[in-house]
N, CA, C and O atoms as a MOPAC input file, in Angstrom:
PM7 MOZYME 1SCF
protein

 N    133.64600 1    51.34500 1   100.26000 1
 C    132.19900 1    51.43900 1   100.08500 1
 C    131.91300 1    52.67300 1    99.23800 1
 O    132.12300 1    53.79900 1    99.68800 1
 N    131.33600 1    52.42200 1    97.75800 1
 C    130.41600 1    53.56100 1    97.80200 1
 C    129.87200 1    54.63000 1    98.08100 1
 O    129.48600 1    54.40500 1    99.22800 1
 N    129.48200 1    55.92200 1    97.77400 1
 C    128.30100 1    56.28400 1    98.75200 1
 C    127.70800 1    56.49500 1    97.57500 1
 O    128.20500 1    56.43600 1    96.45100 1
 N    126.45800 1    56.78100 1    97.94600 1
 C    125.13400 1    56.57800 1    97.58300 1
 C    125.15500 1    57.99800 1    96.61900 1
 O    126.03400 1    58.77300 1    96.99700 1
 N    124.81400 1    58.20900 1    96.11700 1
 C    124.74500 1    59.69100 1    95.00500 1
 C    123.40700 1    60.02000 1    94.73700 1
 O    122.92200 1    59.08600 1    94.10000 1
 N    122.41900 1    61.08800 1    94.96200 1
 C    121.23000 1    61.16400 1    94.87400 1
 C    121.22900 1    62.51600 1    94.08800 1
 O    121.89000 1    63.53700 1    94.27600 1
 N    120.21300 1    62.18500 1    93.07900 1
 C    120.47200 1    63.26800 1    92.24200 1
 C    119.11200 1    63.88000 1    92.03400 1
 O    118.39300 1    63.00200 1    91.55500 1
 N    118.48400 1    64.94800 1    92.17800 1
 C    117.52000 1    65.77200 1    92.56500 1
 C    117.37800 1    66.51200 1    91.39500 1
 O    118.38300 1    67.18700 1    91.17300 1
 N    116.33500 1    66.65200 1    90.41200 1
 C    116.37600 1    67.75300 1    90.00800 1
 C    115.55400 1    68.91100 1    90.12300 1
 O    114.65700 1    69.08800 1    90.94700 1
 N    116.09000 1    69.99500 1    88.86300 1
 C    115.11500 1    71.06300 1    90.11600 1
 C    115.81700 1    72.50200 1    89.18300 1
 O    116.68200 1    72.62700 1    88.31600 1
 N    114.66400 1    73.65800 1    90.11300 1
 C    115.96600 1    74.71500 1    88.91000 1
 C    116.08500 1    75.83800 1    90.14000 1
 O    115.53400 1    75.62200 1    91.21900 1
 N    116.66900 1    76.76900 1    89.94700 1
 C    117.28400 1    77.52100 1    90.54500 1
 C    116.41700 1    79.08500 1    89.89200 1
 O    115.98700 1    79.27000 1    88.75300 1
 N    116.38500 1    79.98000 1    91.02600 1
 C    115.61500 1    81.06900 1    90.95200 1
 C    116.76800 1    82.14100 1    90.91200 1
 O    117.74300 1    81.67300 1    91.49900 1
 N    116.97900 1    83.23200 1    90.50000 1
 C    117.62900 1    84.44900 1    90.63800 1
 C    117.43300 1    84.89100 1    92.07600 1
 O    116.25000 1    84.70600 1    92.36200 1
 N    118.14800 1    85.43100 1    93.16000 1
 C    117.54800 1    86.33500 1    94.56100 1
 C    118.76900 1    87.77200 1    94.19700 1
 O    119.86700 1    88.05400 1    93.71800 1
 N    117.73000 1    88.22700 1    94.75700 1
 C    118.69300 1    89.80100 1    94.76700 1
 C    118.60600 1    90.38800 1    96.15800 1
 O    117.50500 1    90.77500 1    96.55000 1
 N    119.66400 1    90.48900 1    96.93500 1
 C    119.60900 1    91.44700 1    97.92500 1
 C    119.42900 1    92.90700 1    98.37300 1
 O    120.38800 1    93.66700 1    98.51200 1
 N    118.41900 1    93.18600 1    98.54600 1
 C    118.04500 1    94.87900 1    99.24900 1
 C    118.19500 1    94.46700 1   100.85600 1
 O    117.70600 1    93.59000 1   101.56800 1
 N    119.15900 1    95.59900 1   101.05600 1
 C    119.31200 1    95.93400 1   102.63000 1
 C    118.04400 1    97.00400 1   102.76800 1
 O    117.40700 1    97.49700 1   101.83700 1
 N    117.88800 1    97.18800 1   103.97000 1
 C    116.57100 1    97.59400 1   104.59700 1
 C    116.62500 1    99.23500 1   104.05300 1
 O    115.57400 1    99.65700 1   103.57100 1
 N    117.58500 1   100.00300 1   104.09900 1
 C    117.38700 1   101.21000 1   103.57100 1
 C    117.29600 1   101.41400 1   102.21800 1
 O    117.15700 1   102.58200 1   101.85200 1
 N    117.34700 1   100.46600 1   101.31200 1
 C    117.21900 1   100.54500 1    99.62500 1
 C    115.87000 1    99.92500 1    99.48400 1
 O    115.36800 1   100.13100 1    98.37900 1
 N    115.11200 1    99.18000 1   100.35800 1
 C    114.07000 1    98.81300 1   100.34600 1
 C    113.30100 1   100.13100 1   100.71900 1
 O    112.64100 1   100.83000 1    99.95000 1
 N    113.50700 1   100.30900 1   101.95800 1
 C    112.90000 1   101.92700 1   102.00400 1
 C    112.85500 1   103.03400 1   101.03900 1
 O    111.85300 1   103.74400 1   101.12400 1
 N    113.81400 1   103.37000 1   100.04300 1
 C    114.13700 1   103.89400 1    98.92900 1
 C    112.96900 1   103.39500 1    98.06500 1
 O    112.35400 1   104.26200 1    97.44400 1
 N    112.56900 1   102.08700 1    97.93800 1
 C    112.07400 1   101.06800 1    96.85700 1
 C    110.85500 1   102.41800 1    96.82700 1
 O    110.60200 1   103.40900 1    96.14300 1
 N    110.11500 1   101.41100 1    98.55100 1
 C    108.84700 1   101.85200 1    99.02900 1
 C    107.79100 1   103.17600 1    99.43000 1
 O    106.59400 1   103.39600 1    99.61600 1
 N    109.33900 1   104.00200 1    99.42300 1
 C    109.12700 1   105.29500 1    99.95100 1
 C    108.17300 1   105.89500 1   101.38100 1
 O    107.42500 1   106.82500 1   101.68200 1
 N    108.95000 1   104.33600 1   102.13200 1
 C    107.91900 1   104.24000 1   103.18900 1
 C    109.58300 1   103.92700 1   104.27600 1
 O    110.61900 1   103.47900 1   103.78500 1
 N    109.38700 1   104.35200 1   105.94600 1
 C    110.45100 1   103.62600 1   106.50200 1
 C    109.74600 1   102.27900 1   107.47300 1
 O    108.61100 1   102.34800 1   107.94400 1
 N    110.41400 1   101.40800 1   107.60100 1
 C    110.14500 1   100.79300 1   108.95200 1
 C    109.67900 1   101.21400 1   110.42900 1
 O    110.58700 1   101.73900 1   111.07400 1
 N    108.73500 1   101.12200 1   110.94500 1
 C    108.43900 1   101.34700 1   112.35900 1
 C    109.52900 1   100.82500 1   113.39000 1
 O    109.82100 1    99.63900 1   113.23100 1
 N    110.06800 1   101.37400 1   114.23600 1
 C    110.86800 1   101.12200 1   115.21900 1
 C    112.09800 1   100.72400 1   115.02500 1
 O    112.62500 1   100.06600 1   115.92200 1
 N    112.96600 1   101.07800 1   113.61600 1
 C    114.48700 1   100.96100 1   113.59700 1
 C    115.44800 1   101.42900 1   114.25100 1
 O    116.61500 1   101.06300 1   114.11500 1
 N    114.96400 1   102.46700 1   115.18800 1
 C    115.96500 1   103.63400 1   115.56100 1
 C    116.09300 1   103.24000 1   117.13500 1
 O    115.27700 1   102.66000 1   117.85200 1
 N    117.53900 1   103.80600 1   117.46700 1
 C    117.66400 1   103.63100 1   119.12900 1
 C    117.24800 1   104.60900 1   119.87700 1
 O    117.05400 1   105.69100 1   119.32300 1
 N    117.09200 1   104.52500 1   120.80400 1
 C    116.94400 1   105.17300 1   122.43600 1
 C    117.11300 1   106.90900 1   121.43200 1
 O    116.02100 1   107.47500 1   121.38400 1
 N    117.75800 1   107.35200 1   121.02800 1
 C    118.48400 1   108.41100 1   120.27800 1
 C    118.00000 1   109.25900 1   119.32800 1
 O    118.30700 1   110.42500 1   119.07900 1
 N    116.91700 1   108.26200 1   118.64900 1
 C    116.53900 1   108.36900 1   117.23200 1
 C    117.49200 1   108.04300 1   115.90400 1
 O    117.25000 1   108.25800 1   114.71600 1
 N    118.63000 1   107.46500 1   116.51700 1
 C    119.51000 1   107.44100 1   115.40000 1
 C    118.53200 1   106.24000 1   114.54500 1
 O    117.38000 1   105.84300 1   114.72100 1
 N    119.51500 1   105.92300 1   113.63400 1
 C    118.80700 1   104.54000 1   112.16700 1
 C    119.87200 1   103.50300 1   113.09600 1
 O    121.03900 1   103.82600 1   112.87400 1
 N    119.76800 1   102.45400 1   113.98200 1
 C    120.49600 1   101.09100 1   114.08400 1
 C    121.02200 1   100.38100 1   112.98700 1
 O    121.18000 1    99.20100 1   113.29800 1
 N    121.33300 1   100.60900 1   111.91300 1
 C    121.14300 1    99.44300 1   110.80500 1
 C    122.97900 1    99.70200 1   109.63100 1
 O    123.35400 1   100.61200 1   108.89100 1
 N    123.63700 1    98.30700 1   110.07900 1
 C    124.77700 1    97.91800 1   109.72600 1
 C    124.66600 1    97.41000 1   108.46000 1
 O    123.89700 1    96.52300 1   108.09100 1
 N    125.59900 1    98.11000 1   107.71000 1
 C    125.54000 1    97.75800 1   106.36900 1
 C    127.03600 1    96.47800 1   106.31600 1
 O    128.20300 1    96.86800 1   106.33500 1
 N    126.65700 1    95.04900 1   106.25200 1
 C    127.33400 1    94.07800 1   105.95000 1
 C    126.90900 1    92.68500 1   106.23400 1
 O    126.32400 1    92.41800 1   107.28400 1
 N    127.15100 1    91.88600 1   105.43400 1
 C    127.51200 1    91.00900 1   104.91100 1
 C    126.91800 1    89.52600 1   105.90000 1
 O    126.07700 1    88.65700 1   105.67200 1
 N    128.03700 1    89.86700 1   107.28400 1
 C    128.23100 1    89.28700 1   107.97000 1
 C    128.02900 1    89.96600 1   109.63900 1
 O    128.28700 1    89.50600 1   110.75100 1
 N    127.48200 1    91.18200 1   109.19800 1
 C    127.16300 1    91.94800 1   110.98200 1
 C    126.02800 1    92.31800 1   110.11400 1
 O    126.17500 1    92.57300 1   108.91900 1
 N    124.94200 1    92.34300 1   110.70400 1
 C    123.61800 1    93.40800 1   110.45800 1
 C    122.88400 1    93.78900 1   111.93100 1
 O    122.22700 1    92.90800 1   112.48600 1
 N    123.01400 1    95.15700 1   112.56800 1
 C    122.59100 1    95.07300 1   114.01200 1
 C    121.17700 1    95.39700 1   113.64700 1
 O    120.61700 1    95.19100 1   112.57000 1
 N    120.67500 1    95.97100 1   114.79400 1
 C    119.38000 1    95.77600 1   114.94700 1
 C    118.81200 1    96.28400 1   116.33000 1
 O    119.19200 1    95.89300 1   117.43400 1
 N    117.92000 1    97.14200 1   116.09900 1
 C    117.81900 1    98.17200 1   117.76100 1
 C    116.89300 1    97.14400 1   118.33300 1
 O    115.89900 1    96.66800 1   117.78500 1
 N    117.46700 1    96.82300 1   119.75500 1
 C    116.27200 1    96.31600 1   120.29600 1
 C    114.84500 1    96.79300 1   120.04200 1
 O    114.04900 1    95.91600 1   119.70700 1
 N    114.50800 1    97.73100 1   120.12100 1
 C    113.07100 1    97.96100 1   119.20100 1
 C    112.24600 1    97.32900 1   118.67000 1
 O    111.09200 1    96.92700 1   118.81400 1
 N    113.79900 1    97.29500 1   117.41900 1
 C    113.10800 1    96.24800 1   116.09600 1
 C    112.55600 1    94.81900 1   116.30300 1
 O    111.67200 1    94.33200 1   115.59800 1
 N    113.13100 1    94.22700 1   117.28300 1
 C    112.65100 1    93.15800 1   118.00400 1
 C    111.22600 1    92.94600 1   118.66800 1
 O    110.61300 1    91.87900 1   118.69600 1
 N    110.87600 1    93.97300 1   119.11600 1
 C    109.78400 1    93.76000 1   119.75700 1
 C    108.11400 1    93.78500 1   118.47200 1
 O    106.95900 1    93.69100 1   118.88500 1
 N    108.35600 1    93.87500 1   117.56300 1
 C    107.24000 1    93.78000 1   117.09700 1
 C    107.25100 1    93.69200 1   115.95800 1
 O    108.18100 1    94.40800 1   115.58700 1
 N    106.61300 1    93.08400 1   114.81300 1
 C    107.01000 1    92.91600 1   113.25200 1
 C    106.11400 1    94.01200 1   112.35500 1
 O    104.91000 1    93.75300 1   112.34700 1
 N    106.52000 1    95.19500 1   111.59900 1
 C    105.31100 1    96.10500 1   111.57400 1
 C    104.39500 1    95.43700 1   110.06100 1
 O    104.78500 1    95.30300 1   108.90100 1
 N    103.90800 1    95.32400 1   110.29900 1
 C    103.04800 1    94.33500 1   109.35500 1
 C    102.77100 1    95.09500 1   108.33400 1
 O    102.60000 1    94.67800 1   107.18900 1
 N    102.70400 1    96.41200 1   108.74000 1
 C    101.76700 1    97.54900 1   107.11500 1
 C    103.06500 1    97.23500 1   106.65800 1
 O    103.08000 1    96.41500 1   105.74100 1
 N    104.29800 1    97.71400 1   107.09200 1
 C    105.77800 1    97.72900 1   106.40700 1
 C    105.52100 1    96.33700 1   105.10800 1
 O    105.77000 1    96.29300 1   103.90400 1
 N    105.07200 1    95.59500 1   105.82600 1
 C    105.26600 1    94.31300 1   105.46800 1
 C    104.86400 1    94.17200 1   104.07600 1
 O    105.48700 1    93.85000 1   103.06500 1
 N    103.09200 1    94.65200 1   104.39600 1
 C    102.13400 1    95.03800 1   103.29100 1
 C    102.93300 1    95.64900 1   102.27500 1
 O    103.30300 1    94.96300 1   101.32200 1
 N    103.27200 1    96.95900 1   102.37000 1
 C    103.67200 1    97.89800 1   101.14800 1
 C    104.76900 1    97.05300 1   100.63000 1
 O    104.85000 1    96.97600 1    99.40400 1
 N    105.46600 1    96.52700 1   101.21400 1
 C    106.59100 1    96.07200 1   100.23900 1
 C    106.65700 1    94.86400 1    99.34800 1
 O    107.61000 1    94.60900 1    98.61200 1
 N    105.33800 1    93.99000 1    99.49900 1
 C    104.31200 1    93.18200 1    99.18800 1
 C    103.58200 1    93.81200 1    97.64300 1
 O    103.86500 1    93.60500 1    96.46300 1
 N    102.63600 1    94.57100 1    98.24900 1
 C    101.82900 1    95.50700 1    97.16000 1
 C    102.51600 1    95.79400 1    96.13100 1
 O    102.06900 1    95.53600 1    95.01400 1
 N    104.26700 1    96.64000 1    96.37400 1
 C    105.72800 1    97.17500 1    95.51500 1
 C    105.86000 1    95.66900 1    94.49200 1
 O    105.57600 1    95.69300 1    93.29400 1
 N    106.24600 1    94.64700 1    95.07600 1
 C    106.46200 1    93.69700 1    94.35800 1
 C    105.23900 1    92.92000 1    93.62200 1
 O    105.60300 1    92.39100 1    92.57200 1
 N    104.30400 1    92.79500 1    93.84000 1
 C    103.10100 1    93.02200 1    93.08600 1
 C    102.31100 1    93.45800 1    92.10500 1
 O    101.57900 1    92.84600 1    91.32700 1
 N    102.65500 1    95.09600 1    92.29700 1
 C    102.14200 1    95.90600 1    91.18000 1
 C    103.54600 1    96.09800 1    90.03300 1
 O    103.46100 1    96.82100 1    89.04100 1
 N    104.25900 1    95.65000 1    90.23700 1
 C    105.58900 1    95.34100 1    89.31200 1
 C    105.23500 1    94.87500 1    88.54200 1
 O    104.92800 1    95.34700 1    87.44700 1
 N    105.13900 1    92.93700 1    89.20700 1
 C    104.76800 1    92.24800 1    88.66100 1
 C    103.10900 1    92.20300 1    87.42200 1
 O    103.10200 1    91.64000 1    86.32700 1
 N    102.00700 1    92.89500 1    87.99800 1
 C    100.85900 1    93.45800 1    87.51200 1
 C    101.18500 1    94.43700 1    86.39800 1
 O    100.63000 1    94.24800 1    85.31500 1
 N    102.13800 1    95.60800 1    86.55200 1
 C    102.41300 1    96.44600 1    85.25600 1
 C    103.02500 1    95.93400 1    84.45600 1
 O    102.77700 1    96.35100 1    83.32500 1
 N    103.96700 1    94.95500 1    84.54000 1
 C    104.56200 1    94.35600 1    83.63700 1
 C    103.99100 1    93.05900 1    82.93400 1
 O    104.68800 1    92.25600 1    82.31400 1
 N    102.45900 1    92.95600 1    83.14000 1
 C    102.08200 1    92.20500 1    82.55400 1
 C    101.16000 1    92.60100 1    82.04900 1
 O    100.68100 1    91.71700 1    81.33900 1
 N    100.37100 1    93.87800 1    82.00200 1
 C     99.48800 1    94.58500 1    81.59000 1
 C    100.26200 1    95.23100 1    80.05200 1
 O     99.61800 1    96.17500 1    79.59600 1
 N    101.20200 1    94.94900 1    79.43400 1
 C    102.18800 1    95.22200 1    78.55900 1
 C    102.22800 1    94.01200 1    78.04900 1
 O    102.86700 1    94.14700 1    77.00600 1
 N    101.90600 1    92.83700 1    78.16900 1
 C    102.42600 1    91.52700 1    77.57100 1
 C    100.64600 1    90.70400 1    77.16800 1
 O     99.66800 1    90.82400 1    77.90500 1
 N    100.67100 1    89.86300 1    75.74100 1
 C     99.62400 1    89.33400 1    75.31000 1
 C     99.49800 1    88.24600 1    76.50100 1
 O    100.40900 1    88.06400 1    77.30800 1
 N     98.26600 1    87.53800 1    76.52400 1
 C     97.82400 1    86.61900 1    77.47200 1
 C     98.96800 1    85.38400 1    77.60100 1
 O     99.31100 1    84.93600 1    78.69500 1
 N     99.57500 1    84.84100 1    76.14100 1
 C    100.52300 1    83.87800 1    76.62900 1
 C    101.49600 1    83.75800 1    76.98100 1
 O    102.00100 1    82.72100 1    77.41200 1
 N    102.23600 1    85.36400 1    76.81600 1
 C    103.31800 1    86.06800 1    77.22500 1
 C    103.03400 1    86.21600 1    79.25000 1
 O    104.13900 1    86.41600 1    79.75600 1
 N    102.66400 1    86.19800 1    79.61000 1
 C    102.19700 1    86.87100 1    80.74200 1
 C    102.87700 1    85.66500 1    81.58300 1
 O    102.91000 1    84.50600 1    81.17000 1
 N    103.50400 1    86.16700 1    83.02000 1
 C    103.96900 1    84.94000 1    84.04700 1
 C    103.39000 1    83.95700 1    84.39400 1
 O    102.21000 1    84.30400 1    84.35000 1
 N    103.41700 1    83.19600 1    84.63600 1
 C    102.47400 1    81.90700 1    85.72300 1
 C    102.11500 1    82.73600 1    87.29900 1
 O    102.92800 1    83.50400 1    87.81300 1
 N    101.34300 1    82.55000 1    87.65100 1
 C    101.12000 1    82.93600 1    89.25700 1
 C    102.57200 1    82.81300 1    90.14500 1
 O    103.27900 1    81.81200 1    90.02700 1
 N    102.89400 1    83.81000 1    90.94100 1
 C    103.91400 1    83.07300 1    91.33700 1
 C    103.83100 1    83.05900 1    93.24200 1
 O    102.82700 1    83.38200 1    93.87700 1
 N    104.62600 1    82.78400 1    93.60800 1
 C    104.63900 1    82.94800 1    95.04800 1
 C    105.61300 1    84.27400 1    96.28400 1
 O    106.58700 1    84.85600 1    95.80600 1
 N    105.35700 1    84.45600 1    97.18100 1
 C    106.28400 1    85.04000 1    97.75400 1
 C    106.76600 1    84.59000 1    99.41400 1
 O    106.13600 1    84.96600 1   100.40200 1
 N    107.72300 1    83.91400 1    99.45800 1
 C    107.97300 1    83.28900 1   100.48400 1
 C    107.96800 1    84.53400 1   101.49000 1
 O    108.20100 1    85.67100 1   101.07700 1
 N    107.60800 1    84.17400 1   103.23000 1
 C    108.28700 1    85.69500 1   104.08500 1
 C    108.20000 1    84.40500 1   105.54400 1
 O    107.36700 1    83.58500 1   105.92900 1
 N    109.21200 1    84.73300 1   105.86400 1
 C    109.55700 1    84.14800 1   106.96400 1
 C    109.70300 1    84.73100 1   108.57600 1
 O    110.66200 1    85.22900 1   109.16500 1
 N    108.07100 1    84.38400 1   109.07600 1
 C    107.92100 1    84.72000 1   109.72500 1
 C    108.29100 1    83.79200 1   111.83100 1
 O    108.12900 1    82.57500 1   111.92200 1
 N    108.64400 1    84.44800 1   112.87400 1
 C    108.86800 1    83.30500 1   114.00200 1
 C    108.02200 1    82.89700 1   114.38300 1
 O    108.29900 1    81.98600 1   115.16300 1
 N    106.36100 1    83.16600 1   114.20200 1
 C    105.69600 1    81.90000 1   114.87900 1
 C    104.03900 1    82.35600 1   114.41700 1
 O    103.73500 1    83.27700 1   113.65900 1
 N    102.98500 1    81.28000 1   115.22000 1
 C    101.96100 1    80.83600 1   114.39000 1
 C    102.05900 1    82.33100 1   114.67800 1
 O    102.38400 1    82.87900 1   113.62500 1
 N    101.91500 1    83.21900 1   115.65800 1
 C    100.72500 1    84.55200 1   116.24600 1
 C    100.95700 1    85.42200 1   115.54300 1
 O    100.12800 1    86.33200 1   115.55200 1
 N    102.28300 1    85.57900 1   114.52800 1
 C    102.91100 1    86.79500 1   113.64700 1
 C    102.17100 1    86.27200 1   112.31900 1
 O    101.45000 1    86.93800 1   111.57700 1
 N    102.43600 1    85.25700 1   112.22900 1
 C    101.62000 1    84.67700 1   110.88800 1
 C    100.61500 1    84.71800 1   110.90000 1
 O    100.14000 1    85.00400 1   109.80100 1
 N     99.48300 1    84.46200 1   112.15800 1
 C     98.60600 1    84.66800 1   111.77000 1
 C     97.62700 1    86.55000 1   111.82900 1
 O     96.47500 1    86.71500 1   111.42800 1
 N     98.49900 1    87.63100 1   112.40900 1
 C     98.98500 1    89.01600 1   112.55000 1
 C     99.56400 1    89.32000 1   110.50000 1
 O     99.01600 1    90.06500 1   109.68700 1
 N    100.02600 1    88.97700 1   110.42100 1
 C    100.08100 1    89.47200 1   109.08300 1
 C     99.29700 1    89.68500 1   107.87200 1
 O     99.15200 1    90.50000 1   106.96100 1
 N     98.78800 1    88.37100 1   108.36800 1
 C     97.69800 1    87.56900 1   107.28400 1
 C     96.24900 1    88.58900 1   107.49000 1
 O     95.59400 1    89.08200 1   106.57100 1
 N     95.99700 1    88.72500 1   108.91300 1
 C     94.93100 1    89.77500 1   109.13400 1
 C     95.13300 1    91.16300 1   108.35000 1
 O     94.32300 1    91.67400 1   107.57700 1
 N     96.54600 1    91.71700 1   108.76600 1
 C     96.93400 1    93.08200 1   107.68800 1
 C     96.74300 1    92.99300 1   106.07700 1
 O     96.51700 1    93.97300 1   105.36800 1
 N     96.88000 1    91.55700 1   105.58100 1
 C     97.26800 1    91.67400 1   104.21500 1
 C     95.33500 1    91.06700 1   103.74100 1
 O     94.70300 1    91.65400 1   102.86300 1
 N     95.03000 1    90.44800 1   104.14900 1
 C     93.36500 1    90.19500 1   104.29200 1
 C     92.60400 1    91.55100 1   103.51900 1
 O     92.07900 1    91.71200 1   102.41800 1
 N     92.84100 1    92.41400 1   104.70000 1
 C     92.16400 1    94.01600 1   105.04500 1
 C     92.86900 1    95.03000 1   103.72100 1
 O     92.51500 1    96.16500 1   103.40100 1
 N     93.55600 1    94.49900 1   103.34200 1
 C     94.10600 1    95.15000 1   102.04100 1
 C     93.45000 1    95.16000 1   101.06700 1
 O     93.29400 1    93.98500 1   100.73600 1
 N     92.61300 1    96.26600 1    99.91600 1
 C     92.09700 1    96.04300 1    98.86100 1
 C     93.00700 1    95.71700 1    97.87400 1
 O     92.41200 1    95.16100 1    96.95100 1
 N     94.28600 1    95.83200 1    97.65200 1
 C     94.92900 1    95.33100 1    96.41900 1
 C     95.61000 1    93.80200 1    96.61000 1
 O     95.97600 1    93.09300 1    95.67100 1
 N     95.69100 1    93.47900 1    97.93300 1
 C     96.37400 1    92.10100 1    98.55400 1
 C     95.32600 1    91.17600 1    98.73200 1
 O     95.47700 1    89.99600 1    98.41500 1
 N     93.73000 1    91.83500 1    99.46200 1
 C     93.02800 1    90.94600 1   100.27100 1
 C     92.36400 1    89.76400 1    99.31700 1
 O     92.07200 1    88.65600 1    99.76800 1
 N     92.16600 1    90.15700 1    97.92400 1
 C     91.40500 1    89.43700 1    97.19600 1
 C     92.28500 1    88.43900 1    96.07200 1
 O     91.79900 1    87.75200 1    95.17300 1
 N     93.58000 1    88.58600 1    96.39800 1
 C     94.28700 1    87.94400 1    95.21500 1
 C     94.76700 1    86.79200 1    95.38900 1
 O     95.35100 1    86.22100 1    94.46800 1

């Protein structure tokens, strides 16, 4: 038998990985509640282990969320303030994957209340 071959097309995006402390670097901002019992930084640099202080669990800090939002934003905004109108990107999107409706709808309130986020 056969099988069936389904062919999809479609294109493929570039992703680049920042671990949480080069993002901090980015932002010049840190995360709320990374650190243990200690004050140490919890945060495993690899691949295939990334820990995580219980802390960090308990709450998603949403401004964090914001600024690093705004960072990728005003990138995108300066680098088009340099380019003629047909040169300039298409709108684009930013996926963030959040665990459930109450964080999603918790974020959305932070990024709302934002003058450079709330209106765009």
């Amino acid at each position: 038998i056969e099988p069936i071959v389904l062919d999809i097309p479609g294109r493929t995006f570039p992703v680049k990985t920042l671990w949480l402390d080069e993002v901090e670097n980015l932002i010049s901002s840190q995360l709320d509640g990374w650190s243990n019992e200690d004050g140490q930084r919890a945060i495993v640099h690899s691949h295939d282990k990334v820990g995580m202080s219980s802390r960090a669990k308990d709450r998603i800090d949403n401004d964090f969320v914001a600024k690093i939002l705004k960072h990728i934003a005003q990138k995108q905004w300066d680098e088009d303030l340099h380019k003629s109108r047909d040169d300039k990107k298409e709108s684009g999107a930013i996926l963030i994957f959040l665990p459930g409706k109450g964080e999603i709808e918790a974020l959305q309130r932070t990024l709302v209340k934002d003058p450079q986020l709330g209106n765009k």
